[in-house]
CSV table of C-alpha atoms and ligand atoms in Angstrom, one decimal:
chain,number,residue,atom,x,y,z
M,1,HIS,CA,-110.4,149.7,-74.4
M,2,SER,CA,-112.7,151.9,-71.6
M,3,PRO,CA,-110.8,154.1,-69.5
M,4,ASN,CA,-111.8,152.4,-66.2
M,5,ASN,CA,-110.2,149.4,-67.0
M,6,LEU,CA,-106.9,150.4,-68.6
M,7,THR,CA,-103.9,152.4,-66.7
M,8,LEU,CA,-102.4,155.1,-69.0
M,9,PHE,CA,-98.5,156.0,-68.3
M,10,GLY,CA,-95.9,158.7,-69.9
M,11,ASP,CA,-97.6,160.6,-73.0
M,12,ALA,CA,-100.1,158.0,-73.8
M,13,PHE,CA,-103.9,159.1,-73.8
M,14,PHE,CA,-107.4,158.0,-75.4
M,15,SER,CA,-108.4,159.3,-78.7
M,16,ASN,CA,-111.4,157.6,-79.9
M,17,ALA,CA,-111.4,154.0,-80.1
M,18,SER,CA,-107.9,153.8,-79.7
M,19,ILE,CA,-104.5,154.6,-77.4
M,20,VAL,CA,-102.4,156.8,-79.1
M,21,LEU,CA,-98.9,155.5,-77.0
M,22,THR,CA,-96.1,158.3,-77.9
M,23,GLN,CA,-96.7,161.8,-79.5
M,24,GLU,CA,-95.7,162.5,-83.0
M,25,LEU,CA,-93.0,165.8,-82.7
M,26,ASN,CA,-93.0,168.4,-85.1
M,27,SER,CA,-89.5,168.8,-84.8
M,28,CYS,CA,-86.6,166.9,-83.9
M,29,SER,CA,-84.6,170.1,-81.4
M,30,SER,CA,-83.2,168.7,-78.4
M,31,SER,CA,-86.0,170.9,-77.0
M,32,SER,CA,-88.5,169.3,-78.6
M,33,LEU,CA,-87.5,166.9,-77.6
M,34,ALA,CA,-87.3,167.6,-73.9
M,35,SER,CA,-91.0,168.9,-73.6
M,36,PHE,CA,-92.8,165.6,-74.2
M,37,ASN,CA,-91.8,161.8,-72.1
M,38,GLY,CA,-91.1,160.5,-74.9
M,39,VAL,CA,-92.6,157.1,-73.5
M,40,GLY,CA,-95.9,156.2,-72.9
M,41,GLY,CA,-98.1,152.8,-72.6
M,42,ALA,CA,-101.0,150.8,-71.3
M,43,LEU,CA,-102.0,148.4,-68.7
M,44,TYR,CA,-104.7,146.7,-67.5
M,45,ALA,CA,-105.8,147.8,-64.7
M,46,ASP,CA,-105.7,144.8,-62.7
M,47,PRO,CA,-102.9,142.3,-62.0
M,48,ILE,CA,-103.6,138.7,-63.8
M,49,ARG,CA,-103.2,135.3,-61.9
M,50,PHE,CA,-100.5,133.5,-64.0
M,51,VAL,CA,-99.1,130.9,-61.5
M,52,ASP,CA,-102.0,128.6,-59.6
M,53,SER,CA,-100.0,129.2,-55.8
M,54,GLU,CA,-101.6,125.8,-54.7
M,55,THR,CA,-100.3,123.3,-57.5
M,56,ASN,CA,-97.6,125.9,-58.8
M,57,ASP,CA,-98.8,125.2,-62.5
M,58,THR,CA,-98.2,128.0,-64.8
M,59,ALA,CA,-101.0,129.8,-67.5
M,60,SER,CA,-100.7,129.6,-71.3
M,61,PHE,CA,-102.1,132.9,-72.8
M,62,SER,CA,-102.6,134.3,-75.9
M,63,SER,CA,-102.8,137.7,-76.7
M,64,VAL,CA,-104.1,139.2,-80.1
M,65,PHE,CA,-103.9,143.3,-81.1
M,66,SER,CA,-103.9,145.7,-83.6
M,67,PHE,CA,-101.5,148.8,-84.3
M,68,SER,CA,-99.9,151.4,-85.8
M,69,ILE,CA,-96.4,152.8,-86.2
M,70,THR,CA,-96.2,156.2,-88.4
M,71,PRO,CA,-93.0,158.0,-88.0
M,72,SER,CA,-92.4,161.9,-88.1
M,73,PRO,CA,-91.8,163.0,-91.7
M,74,PHE,CA,-89.0,165.1,-89.4
M,75,CYS,CA,-87.3,163.0,-87.6
M,76,SER,CA,-85.8,159.2,-87.4
M,77,PRO,CA,-88.6,156.7,-86.4
M,78,GLY,CA,-89.5,156.3,-82.7
M,79,ASP,CA,-88.4,152.6,-81.2
M,80,GLY,CA,-91.6,151.0,-81.2
M,81,ILE,CA,-94.2,149.2,-79.2
M,82,SER,CA,-94.0,146.2,-77.1
M,83,PHE,CA,-96.3,143.5,-75.3
M,84,LEU,CA,-95.3,143.4,-71.6
M,85,ILE,CA,-96.0,141.5,-68.7
M,86,ALA,CA,-94.5,143.0,-65.6
M,87,PRO,CA,-94.4,142.5,-62.2
M,88,ASP,CA,-96.3,146.3,-60.9
M,89,GLN,CA,-97.8,148.9,-62.6
M,90,ASP,CA,-94.9,151.3,-61.6
M,91,SER,CA,-91.9,148.6,-62.9
M,92,PHE,CA,-91.1,150.6,-66.5
M,93,SER,CA,-92.4,153.8,-66.3
M,94,SER,CA,-89.5,155.7,-66.0
M,95,PHE,CA,-87.7,154.3,-68.6
M,96,LYS,CA,-86.8,156.6,-71.7
M,97,GLY,CA,-86.3,155.0,-75.3
M,98,HIS,CA,-85.5,150.7,-75.5
M,99,ILE,CA,-89.3,151.1,-76.4
M,100,GLY,CA,-90.0,152.1,-72.7
M,101,LEU,CA,-88.3,149.2,-71.3
M,102,PRO,CA,-85.4,148.9,-68.6
M,103,ARG,CA,-81.5,149.0,-70.0
M,104,PRO,CA,-79.6,145.8,-69.2
M,105,PHE,CA,-78.5,147.2,-66.1
M,106,ASP,CA,-81.1,149.4,-65.1
M,107,VAL,CA,-83.4,145.4,-64.6
M,108,LYS,CA,-84.4,145.4,-61.1
M,109,ASP,CA,-87.6,143.2,-62.1
M,110,PRO,CA,-88.5,140.0,-64.1
M,111,PHE,CA,-90.2,140.7,-67.4
M,112,PHE,CA,-91.4,139.8,-70.8
M,113,ALA,CA,-91.8,141.3,-73.6
M,114,VAL,CA,-92.3,141.3,-76.8
M,115,GLU,CA,-91.0,144.0,-79.1
M,116,TYR,CA,-91.9,145.0,-82.2
M,117,ASP,CA,-88.5,147.4,-83.0
M,118,THR,CA,-88.9,150.1,-85.3
M,119,SER,CA,-84.9,151.1,-84.3
M,120,PHE,CA,-81.6,149.7,-85.0
M,121,ASP,CA,-79.6,149.2,-82.4
M,122,PRO,CA,-76.5,146.9,-83.0
M,123,LEU,CA,-75.4,146.9,-78.9
M,124,LEU,CA,-78.7,145.4,-78.2
M,125,GLY,CA,-78.1,142.8,-80.7
M,126,ASP,CA,-80.8,144.5,-83.1
M,127,VAL,CA,-80.7,142.7,-86.6
M,128,ASN,CA,-82.4,145.8,-88.1
M,129,GLY,CA,-85.3,148.4,-87.6
M,130,ASN,CA,-87.5,145.9,-88.3
M,131,HIS,CA,-88.0,143.5,-86.6
M,132,ILE,CA,-89.8,141.3,-83.7
M,133,GLY,CA,-87.8,139.8,-80.8
M,134,VAL,CA,-88.8,138.2,-77.8
M,135,ASP,CA,-87.5,139.7,-74.7
M,136,LEU,CA,-86.8,137.9,-71.0
M,137,ASN,CA,-85.6,140.3,-68.2
M,138,SER,CA,-83.2,142.5,-71.2
M,139,VAL,CA,-83.8,144.4,-74.3
M,140,VAL,CA,-81.1,141.8,-75.5
M,141,SER,CA,-84.1,139.5,-77.0
M,142,VAL,CA,-83.4,135.9,-76.8
M,143,SER,CA,-85.2,135.1,-79.8
M,144,SER,CA,-85.7,137.5,-82.6
M,145,VAL,CA,-86.9,137.7,-86.5
M,146,ASP,CA,-86.6,140.5,-89.1
M,147,LEU,CA,-89.9,140.9,-90.6
M,148,THR,CA,-88.6,142.2,-94.2
M,149,PRO,CA,-88.8,138.8,-95.6
M,150,THR,CA,-92.3,138.3,-94.6
M,151,GLY,CA,-93.2,141.7,-96.6
M,152,VAL,CA,-94.6,143.8,-93.3
M,153,ASN,CA,-93.1,147.5,-92.4
M,154,LEU,CA,-93.3,148.2,-88.9
M,155,LYS,CA,-92.8,151.9,-90.2
M,156,SER,CA,-95.4,151.6,-92.7
M,157,GLY,CA,-97.7,153.2,-90.8
M,158,LYS,CA,-101.0,150.6,-92.0
M,159,THR,CA,-102.4,148.7,-89.2
M,160,ILE,CA,-101.1,145.3,-88.4
M,161,LYS,CA,-102.6,142.6,-86.7
M,162,THR,CA,-99.9,140.4,-84.3
M,163,TRP,CA,-101.0,137.0,-82.5
M,164,ILE,CA,-98.8,136.1,-79.8
M,165,GLU,CA,-99.2,132.5,-78.1
M,166,TYR,CA,-97.2,131.0,-75.4
M,167,ARG,CA,-98.2,127.3,-74.6
M,168,ASN,CA,-96.7,126.3,-70.8
M,169,PRO,CA,-97.1,122.3,-71.2
M,170,ILE,CA,-94.0,122.5,-74.3
M,171,LYS,CA,-93.2,125.5,-73.5
M,172,MET,CA,-93.2,127.2,-76.5
M,173,ILE,CA,-94.4,130.8,-77.5
M,174,ARG,CA,-95.1,131.4,-80.9
M,175,ILE,CA,-96.0,134.8,-83.2
M,176,TRP,CA,-97.8,135.4,-86.5
M,177,VAL,CA,-97.5,138.9,-87.9
M,178,GLY,CA,-99.5,140.3,-91.1
M,179,TYR,CA,-101.5,143.2,-92.6
M,180,SER,CA,-104.8,141.0,-92.5
M,181,ALA,CA,-107.4,140.5,-89.8
M,182,VAL,CA,-106.9,136.5,-90.7
M,183,ARG,CA,-104.2,134.6,-88.9
M,184,PRO,CA,-101.5,133.8,-91.3
M,185,THR,CA,-100.8,130.1,-91.8
M,186,ASN,CA,-97.3,129.8,-90.3
M,187,PRO,CA,-96.0,132.2,-87.7
M,188,VAL,CA,-93.0,134.5,-88.4
M,189,LEU,CA,-91.4,133.3,-84.5
M,190,VAL,CA,-91.5,129.5,-82.7
M,191,ALA,CA,-89.3,129.6,-79.7
M,192,ARG,CA,-89.4,126.8,-77.0
M,193,LEU,CA,-89.6,129.5,-73.8
M,194,ASP,CA,-89.8,128.3,-70.3
M,195,LEU,CA,-91.8,131.7,-68.6
M,196,SER,CA,-92.7,129.7,-65.5
M,197,GLN,CA,-89.1,130.7,-64.6
M,198,ILE,CA,-90.1,134.7,-65.2
M,199,LEU,CA,-93.9,134.7,-63.8
M,200,LYS,CA,-94.7,135.5,-60.6
M,201,GLU,CA,-98.5,134.9,-58.9
M,202,TYR,CA,-100.2,137.9,-59.8
M,203,MET,CA,-98.5,140.4,-63.1
M,204,TYR,CA,-99.6,143.1,-64.9
M,205,VAL,CA,-99.8,143.1,-68.6
M,206,GLY,CA,-100.1,145.7,-71.5
M,207,PHE,CA,-97.9,147.6,-73.7
M,208,SER,CA,-94.9,150.2,-74.0
M,209,SER,CA,-93.9,152.2,-76.3
M,210,SER,CA,-90.8,155.4,-76.7
M,211,ASN,CA,-89.5,157.2,-79.1
M,212,GLY,CA,-85.9,157.4,-78.4
M,213,GLN,CA,-83.7,159.9,-80.5
M,214,GLY,CA,-86.7,160.1,-83.1
M,215,SER,CA,-90.5,160.5,-83.4
M,216,SER,CA,-93.4,158.3,-84.2
M,217,LEU,CA,-97.1,157.9,-83.6
M,218,HIS,CA,-97.3,154.6,-81.7
M,219,VAL,CA,-101.6,153.5,-82.0
M,220,LEU,CA,-102.9,150.6,-80.1
M,221,ASP,CA,-106.1,149.7,-81.8
M,222,LYS,CA,-107.8,146.6,-80.2
M,223,TRP,CA,-106.8,144.1,-78.1
M,224,ARG,CA,-107.7,140.2,-76.4
M,225,PHE,CA,-105.8,138.6,-74.2
M,226,LYS,CA,-106.7,135.3,-72.9
M,227,ILE,CA,-105.4,133.4,-70.4
M,228,TYR,CA,-105.4,129.2,-69.7
M,229,HIS,CA,-105.1,127.7,-66.4
M,230,GLY,CA,-104.7,123.9,-65.3
M,231,SER,CA,-105.7,121.5,-68.0
M,232,PHE,CA,-107.2,123.9,-70.0
M,233,THR,CA,-104.8,124.6,-73.2
M,234,ILE,CA,-105.5,127.0,-75.8
M,235,PRO,CA,-108.9,125.9,-77.6
M,236,LEU,CA,-108.4,125.2,-81.7
M,237,ASP,CA,-110.6,127.6,-83.0
M,238,ILE,CA,-110.3,126.9,-86.6
M,239,VAL,CA,-112.7,129.5,-88.0
M,240,GLU,CA,-111.1,132.1,-85.8
M,241,GLU,CA,-107.2,131.0,-85.9
M,242,GLY,CA,-107.5,129.3,-89.5
M,243,ASP,CA,-104.7,126.3,-88.7
M,244,CYS,CA,-104.3,123.3,-86.2
M,245,PHE,CA,-100.8,123.5,-85.4
M,246,VAL,CA,-100.8,121.4,-81.9
M,247,CYS,CA,-103.9,119.1,-82.0
M,248,SER,CA,-105.8,119.9,-78.6
M,249,PRO,CA,-106.4,116.7,-76.4
M,250,ASP,CA,-110.5,117.6,-77.2
M,251,ASP,CA,-109.7,117.2,-80.8
M,252,LEU,CA,-107.9,114.7,-80.7
M,253,HIS,CA,-110.9,112.7,-78.6
M,254,SER,CA,-113.6,113.8,-81.3
M,255,ALA,CA,-111.0,112.8,-84.3
M,256,THR,CA,-110.9,109.5,-82.3
M,257,ALA,CA,-114.7,109.2,-81.7
M,258,THR,CA,-115.8,110.4,-85.3
M,259,ALA,CA,-113.1,107.8,-86.6
M,260,THR,CA,-114.8,104.9,-84.7
M,261,HIS,CA,-118.5,106.1,-85.5
M,262,LYS,CA,-117.5,106.1,-89.5
M,263,SER,CA,-115.0,103.9,-89.8
M,264,GLU,CA,-116.8,101.7,-93.0
M,265,GLN,CA,-118.0,104.8,-94.1
M,266,GLU,CA,-114.6,106.8,-94.0
M,267,LYS,CA,-112.5,103.3,-95.4
M,268,PHE,CA,-114.9,103.7,-98.9
M,269,VAL,CA,-114.5,107.6,-98.6
M,270,LEU,CA,-110.5,107.3,-97.9
M,271,GLY,CA,-110.6,104.8,-101.1
M,272,VAL,CA,-112.5,106.8,-103.2
M,273,GLY,CA,-110.4,110.0,-102.4
M,274,CYS,CA,-106.5,107.2,-102.7
M,275,LEU,CA,-108.7,106.9,-106.4
M,276,VAL,CA,-109.2,110.6,-107.1
M,277,THR,CA,-106.0,112.0,-105.2
M,278,LEU,CA,-104.0,109.1,-107.5
M,279,VAL,CA,-105.5,110.4,-110.6
M,280,ILE,CA,-105.1,114.0,-109.7
M,281,SER,CA,-101.4,113.2,-109.3
M,282,ILE,CA,-101.3,111.9,-112.8
M,283,ILE,CA,-102.6,114.9,-114.0
M,284,ALA,CA,-100.9,116.8,-111.9
M,285,ILE,CA,-97.1,115.1,-112.7
M,286,VAL,CA,-98.6,115.6,-116.6
M,287,LEU,CA,-99.3,119.4,-116.2
M,288,VAL,CA,-95.8,119.6,-114.6
M,289,VAL,CA,-94.0,117.9,-117.5
M,290,ILE,CA,-95.8,120.3,-119.6
M,291,PHE,CA,-95.1,123.3,-118.1
M,292,LYS,CA,-91.2,122.6,-117.9
M,293,LYS,CA,-90.8,121.8,-121.4
M,294,ILE,CA,-93.0,125.2,-122.0
M,295,LYS,CA,-90.6,126.9,-119.4
M,296,GLU,CA,-87.5,125.2,-120.9
M,297,ARG,CA,-88.5,126.5,-123.9
M,298,LYS,CA,-89.6,130.3,-122.7
M,299,ILE,CA,-85.7,130.6,-120.9
M,300,VAL,CA,-83.8,129.5,-124.4
M,301,VAL,CA,-86.2,132.5,-125.9
M,302,ILE,CA,-85.3,134.9,-123.3
M,303,ASN,CA,-81.8,133.7,-123.8
M,304,ASN,CA,-81.4,134.3,-126.8
M,305,ASN,CA,-83.0,137.7,-126.2
M,306,THR,CA,-80.6,138.8,-123.5
M,307,PHE,CA,-79.5,141.7,-125.5
M,308,GLY,CA,-82.2,142.7,-127.3
M,309,ALA,CA,-85.3,145.3,-126.0
M,310,ASN,CA,-86.2,145.0,-122.7
M,311,PRO,CA,-86.1,141.0,-121.9
M,312,ARG,CA,-87.9,140.0,-118.8
M,313,ILE,CA,-86.9,136.9,-117.1
M,314,GLN,CA,-89.5,134.7,-115.2
M,315,THR,CA,-88.5,132.6,-111.8
M,316,ARG,CA,-90.3,129.9,-110.8
M,317,SER,CA,-91.0,131.1,-107.9
M,318,SER,CA,-92.5,134.8,-109.5
M,319,VAL,CA,-94.4,131.8,-111.5
M,320,ASN,CA,-96.1,129.5,-108.6
M,321,THR,CA,-95.3,129.4,-105.3
M,322,ASN,CA,-98.0,127.0,-103.7
M,323,PHE,CA,-96.0,124.0,-104.2
M,324,ALA,CA,-95.3,122.2,-100.7
M,325,ALA,CA,-91.8,122.1,-101.5
M,326,GLU,CA,-91.3,125.8,-102.2
M,327,ARG,CA,-93.1,126.8,-98.8
M,328,ILE,CA,-90.5,124.7,-97.2
M,329,GLN,CA,-87.9,126.4,-98.5
M,330,ALA,CA,-89.3,129.6,-98.4
M,331,ASN,CA,-90.8,129.5,-94.7
M,332,ARG,CA,-87.2,129.0,-92.6
M,333,VAL,CA,-90.0,127.2,-89.8
M,334,PRO,CA,-91.8,124.2,-90.3
M,335,THR,CA,-94.3,124.4,-92.6
M,336,ARG,CA,-98.1,122.9,-92.2
M,337,LEU,CA,-98.8,120.9,-95.5
M,338,SER,CA,-102.3,119.5,-96.4
M,339,LEU,CA,-103.8,115.8,-96.0
M,340,ALA,CA,-104.3,115.9,-99.6
M,341,GLU,CA,-100.4,117.6,-100.4
M,342,ILE,CA,-99.1,114.5,-98.3
M,343,LYS,CA,-101.5,112.0,-99.4
M,344,SER,CA,-100.2,112.7,-103.4
M,345,ALA,CA,-96.5,113.0,-102.0
M,346,THR,CA,-96.7,109.3,-100.7
M,347,MET,CA,-99.2,108.1,-103.2
M,348,CYS,CA,-101.9,107.3,-100.2
M,349,PHE,CA,-99.6,106.1,-98.0
M,350,ALA,CA,-99.3,103.0,-100.0
M,351,PRO,CA,-97.7,100.3,-98.4
M,352,ASN,CA,-94.7,100.2,-100.8
M,353,ARG,CA,-93.7,103.4,-99.7
M,354,ILE,CA,-93.2,102.0,-96.4
M,355,VAL,CA,-89.4,102.8,-95.0
M,356,GLY,CA,-89.8,101.9,-91.3
M,357,GLU,CA,-91.9,101.5,-88.6
M,358,GLY,CA,-91.4,102.7,-84.8
M,359,ALA,CA,-93.7,102.5,-82.1
M,360,SER,CA,-95.7,104.7,-82.6
M,361,ALA,CA,-95.7,105.6,-86.6
M,362,THR,CA,-95.4,104.3,-89.7
M,363,VAL,CA,-92.8,105.7,-91.6
M,364,TYR,CA,-93.0,106.9,-96.1
M,365,LYS,CA,-90.6,108.0,-98.4
M,366,GLY,CA,-92.6,110.8,-99.7
M,367,SER,CA,-91.8,113.1,-102.9
M,368,LEU,CA,-92.9,116.6,-103.4
M,369,PRO,CA,-93.4,118.7,-106.3
M,370,HIS,CA,-90.1,120.5,-107.2
M,371,GLY,CA,-88.7,119.2,-103.9
M,372,PRO,CA,-86.1,117.1,-102.6
M,373,GLN,CA,-87.4,113.2,-101.1
M,374,VAL,CA,-89.2,113.7,-97.4
M,375,ALA,CA,-89.4,110.7,-94.9
M,376,VAL,CA,-94.0,111.0,-93.7
M,377,LYS,CA,-93.8,109.9,-90.1
M,378,ARG,CA,-97.7,108.5,-90.0
M,379,PHE,CA,-99.0,108.5,-86.5
M,380,GLN,CA,-101.3,105.8,-85.4
M,381,ARG,CA,-105.0,107.4,-84.0
M,382,VAL,CA,-104.8,108.1,-80.4
M,383,SER,CA,-107.3,106.5,-78.5
M,384,GLY,CA,-108.9,108.2,-75.6
M,385,ILE,CA,-107.7,111.3,-74.6
M,386,GLY,CA,-103.8,111.7,-75.5
M,387,GLY,CA,-103.5,115.1,-73.9
M,388,TRP,CA,-100.0,117.2,-74.6
M,389,ARG,CA,-98.3,113.8,-73.7
M,390,ASN,CA,-99.3,111.8,-76.9
M,391,PRO,CA,-96.3,110.5,-79.1
M,392,PHE,CA,-97.3,113.1,-81.7
M,393,THR,CA,-97.3,115.9,-80.2
M,394,THR,CA,-94.1,115.3,-78.1
M,395,GLU,CA,-92.1,114.6,-80.8
M,396,PHE,CA,-93.6,118.0,-82.7
M,397,ALA,CA,-93.1,119.9,-79.3
M,398,THR,CA,-89.4,118.3,-79.6
M,399,MET,CA,-88.6,119.3,-82.8
M,400,VAL,CA,-90.4,122.5,-84.2
M,401,GLY,CA,-87.9,124.3,-82.2
M,402,CYS,CA,-85.8,124.9,-84.5
M,403,LEU,CA,-83.0,122.4,-83.6
M,404,LYS,CA,-79.9,123.4,-85.6
M,405,HIS,CA,-77.2,120.9,-85.5
M,406,LYS,CA,-75.4,119.3,-88.8
M,407,ASN,CA,-76.5,115.8,-87.4
M,408,LEU,CA,-80.3,116.4,-85.6
M,409,ILE,CA,-82.8,115.8,-88.5
M,410,GLN,CA,-84.5,119.0,-89.7
M,411,LEU,CA,-88.8,118.9,-89.3
M,412,GLN,CA,-89.6,120.4,-92.7
M,413,GLY,CA,-94.1,120.3,-92.2
M,414,TRP,CA,-96.4,118.6,-90.4
M,415,CYS,CA,-100.6,118.0,-91.0
M,416,CYS,CA,-103.3,117.7,-88.7
M,417,GLU,CA,-106.2,117.1,-90.7
M,418,GLY,CA,-109.2,115.2,-89.9
M,419,SER,CA,-107.8,112.1,-87.6
M,420,GLU,CA,-104.4,112.2,-89.6
M,421,LEU,CA,-101.2,113.3,-87.5
M,422,VAL,CA,-98.2,113.7,-89.8
M,423,LEU,CA,-94.5,114.8,-89.4
M,424,VAL,CA,-92.4,115.2,-92.6
M,425,TYR,CA,-89.0,115.2,-92.5
M,426,GLU,CA,-85.9,115.2,-94.5
M,427,TYR,CA,-85.4,111.6,-95.9
M,428,MET,CA,-82.3,109.6,-95.2
M,429,PRO,CA,-81.9,107.7,-98.0
M,430,ASN,CA,-79.8,105.1,-95.9
M,431,GLY,CA,-82.5,104.7,-93.4
M,432,SER,CA,-81.8,103.5,-90.1
M,433,LEU,CA,-77.8,103.1,-88.6
M,434,ASP,CA,-79.0,100.0,-86.5
M,435,LYS,CA,-79.4,98.4,-89.6
M,436,ILE,CA,-76.8,98.9,-90.5
M,437,LEU,CA,-74.4,97.7,-87.8
M,438,HIS,CA,-76.6,94.6,-87.0
M,439,ASN,CA,-77.1,94.1,-91.1
M,440,LYS,CA,-81.1,93.6,-90.5
M,441,THR,CA,-81.6,94.5,-94.2
M,442,ARG,CA,-78.2,92.6,-95.8
M,443,SER,CA,-77.9,96.2,-96.5
M,444,ALA,CA,-74.1,96.1,-99.0
M,445,ILE,CA,-73.0,98.8,-97.1
M,446,VAL,CA,-70.0,98.0,-94.5
M,447,LEU,CA,-68.3,101.0,-92.2
M,448,THR,CA,-65.2,101.3,-91.6
M,449,TRP,CA,-63.8,101.9,-87.9
M,450,THR,CA,-62.9,105.3,-89.7
M,451,GLN,CA,-66.4,105.8,-90.6
M,452,ARG,CA,-67.8,104.1,-87.3
M,453,GLN,CA,-65.8,106.4,-85.0
M,454,LYS,CA,-66.8,109.5,-86.7
M,455,ILE,CA,-70.5,108.3,-86.1
M,456,ALA,CA,-70.0,108.0,-83.3
M,457,ILE,CA,-68.9,111.2,-82.6
M,458,GLY,CA,-71.4,112.7,-84.6
M,459,VAL,CA,-73.9,111.1,-82.2
M,460,ALA,CA,-72.4,111.9,-79.3
M,461,SER,CA,-72.2,115.6,-80.6
M,462,ALA,CA,-76.0,115.7,-81.3
M,463,LEU,CA,-76.5,114.6,-77.9
M,464,THR,CA,-74.6,117.1,-76.2
M,465,TYR,CA,-76.2,119.9,-78.1
M,466,LEU,CA,-79.9,118.7,-77.0
M,467,HIS,CA,-78.8,117.9,-73.3
M,468,GLN,CA,-76.8,120.8,-72.6
M,469,ASP,CA,-77.6,123.6,-75.6
M,470,TYR,CA,-81.0,122.7,-75.7
M,471,THR,CA,-82.0,121.2,-72.9
M,472,VAL,CA,-84.6,118.8,-74.6
M,473,SER,CA,-85.6,116.4,-71.6
M,474,THR,CA,-87.1,114.1,-74.0
M,475,LYS,CA,-86.5,110.1,-75.0
M,476,VAL,CA,-83.9,109.8,-77.3
A,501,LIG,N1,-85.8,110.6,-91.9
A,501,LIG,C1,-85.9,109.7,-92.1
A,501,LIG,N2,-85.4,108.8,-93.5
A,501,LIG,C2,-85.3,107.6,-94.1
A,501,LIG,N3,-86.0,106.4,-92.6
A,501,LIG,C3,-86.4,106.8,-91.8
A,501,LIG,C4,-86.7,108.6,-90.9
A,501,LIG,N4,-86.9,109.0,-90.2
A,501,LIG,C5,-87.3,107.5,-90.1
A,501,LIG,N5,-86.9,106.3,-91.0
A,501,LIG,C6,-87.0,105.0,-90.9
A,501,LIG,O1,-88.1,104.7,-90.2
A,501,LIG,C7,-87.9,104.0,-89.0
A,501,LIG,C8,-89.0,104.3,-87.9
A,501,LIG,O2,-88.6,105.7,-87.3
A,501,LIG,P1,-89.7,106.1,-86.3
A,501,LIG,O3,-88.8,107.5,-85.7
A,501,LIG,O4,-91.0,105.8,-86.3
A,501,LIG,O5,-88.9,105.1,-84.6
A,501,LIG,P2,-87.6,104.9,-84.1
A,501,LIG,O6,-87.4,105.9,-83.9
A,501,LIG,O7,-87.3,104.2,-84.8
A,501,LIG,O8,-88.4,104.5,-83.1
A,501,LIG,P3,-89.2,104.7,-82.0
A,501,LIG,O9,-90.6,104.5,-82.6
A,501,LIG,O10,-89.7,103.9,-80.4
A,501,LIG,O11,-88.8,106.0,-81.6
A,501,LIG,C9,-86.5,103.8,-88.6
A,501,LIG,O12,-86.1,103.1,-87.9
A,501,LIG,C10,-85.9,104.0,-89.9
A,501,LIG,O13,-85.4,103.2,-90.8
């Protein structure tokens, strides 16, 4: 942060290597509230080009920053901090309260904000005083999430690091939040969002904050903002980013190149790998059985002891939270799985586990330890630069947006390791409807007319949801 490339407004000031956005009050009387602006912000001094006027393409971007929010011991907490993209430098400097963002009836210019909200206002649809929200032209968030289950307390006074990533080709925003310097594997918020409707050619980027009816010290420590135009995509940086949520064209390309050069060697390694995985799986199953037996015995002992002194019951989740199925249940968004977990679930993609084959993938029946059965969809390797339009990326981008409809299958996880691209879904034990309708597998199931009518209405309802409510523009 240098005073030269940042414009501060309201109560904000530079302090060592940080920016203090709002002042902390020593009392909450109306006179002390009036003596401060209550709003503070910092914007990068130069406008950033978000839209290429020649091609009309909107950029992708990533923003990483760390901040801390310390409520005053004398008042209720302030409102929080927002990351902001605004059309001009004066857009928001006059708005008091609402994290320095305009109230719904004050909106004049389009804006985008991610709010780290510490005040609970039910009239604005807030879930509580510890949430993040994505705002498009309004402080009523289009998507928000309670941070409490993640263990992050925005008002703890501790340094919090957050990663915001918008990928325009797939119209998706993802946000991570944590206390660690390393990005957590799973984002806390994933939403489908089209910012091309909001972003003008040049916009200002920065932060706003407000105290509202309370007071907190809102401090911004470090900030990195990157923008990606045209064919440049947000690169996959394993060391820095810590995962490979969506593979970039380069990753797929290099994976393919490596695959062709090393195919013989790989076959051998895969063979040995599968053998090792098989042995490990058997050992794991034996251990799980022993573990279960011990646990059953423990619970019996505990139950017998219920009225004794200080009975302590250990739940399974407190014993081990590392199983893939438990991570899937704990995360409300699709979860990243390792290739070892996928291989163990499918017995190394065993041919007798194949339940179907599509145009671009083979589907295996799999089972994750402690979880229900899953359908593991293994995509064929992409030759050349498949880019954003390869079948894996297209399907992933469509399904990851947390589609919620009772007739739509849920994406539970994904794996993108080496040259393997895999999506994991709920398992449908009766397989494909067309096989039953056309009796392709000589299935014993014969659908009655009432069942067929119910299925047709269910399919139509899901299609309506996809096309009208969710505007998915892909093959169904
Ligand atoms: N979740 C699932 N549970 C059980 N079986 C499944 C599941 N998903 C797919 N299958 C089986 O795998 C087959 C192939 O599925 P896949 O999604 O790859 O292709 P598709 O949708 O039939 O065709 P396309 O590749 O053109 O999209 C299906 O026909 C079905 O029999």
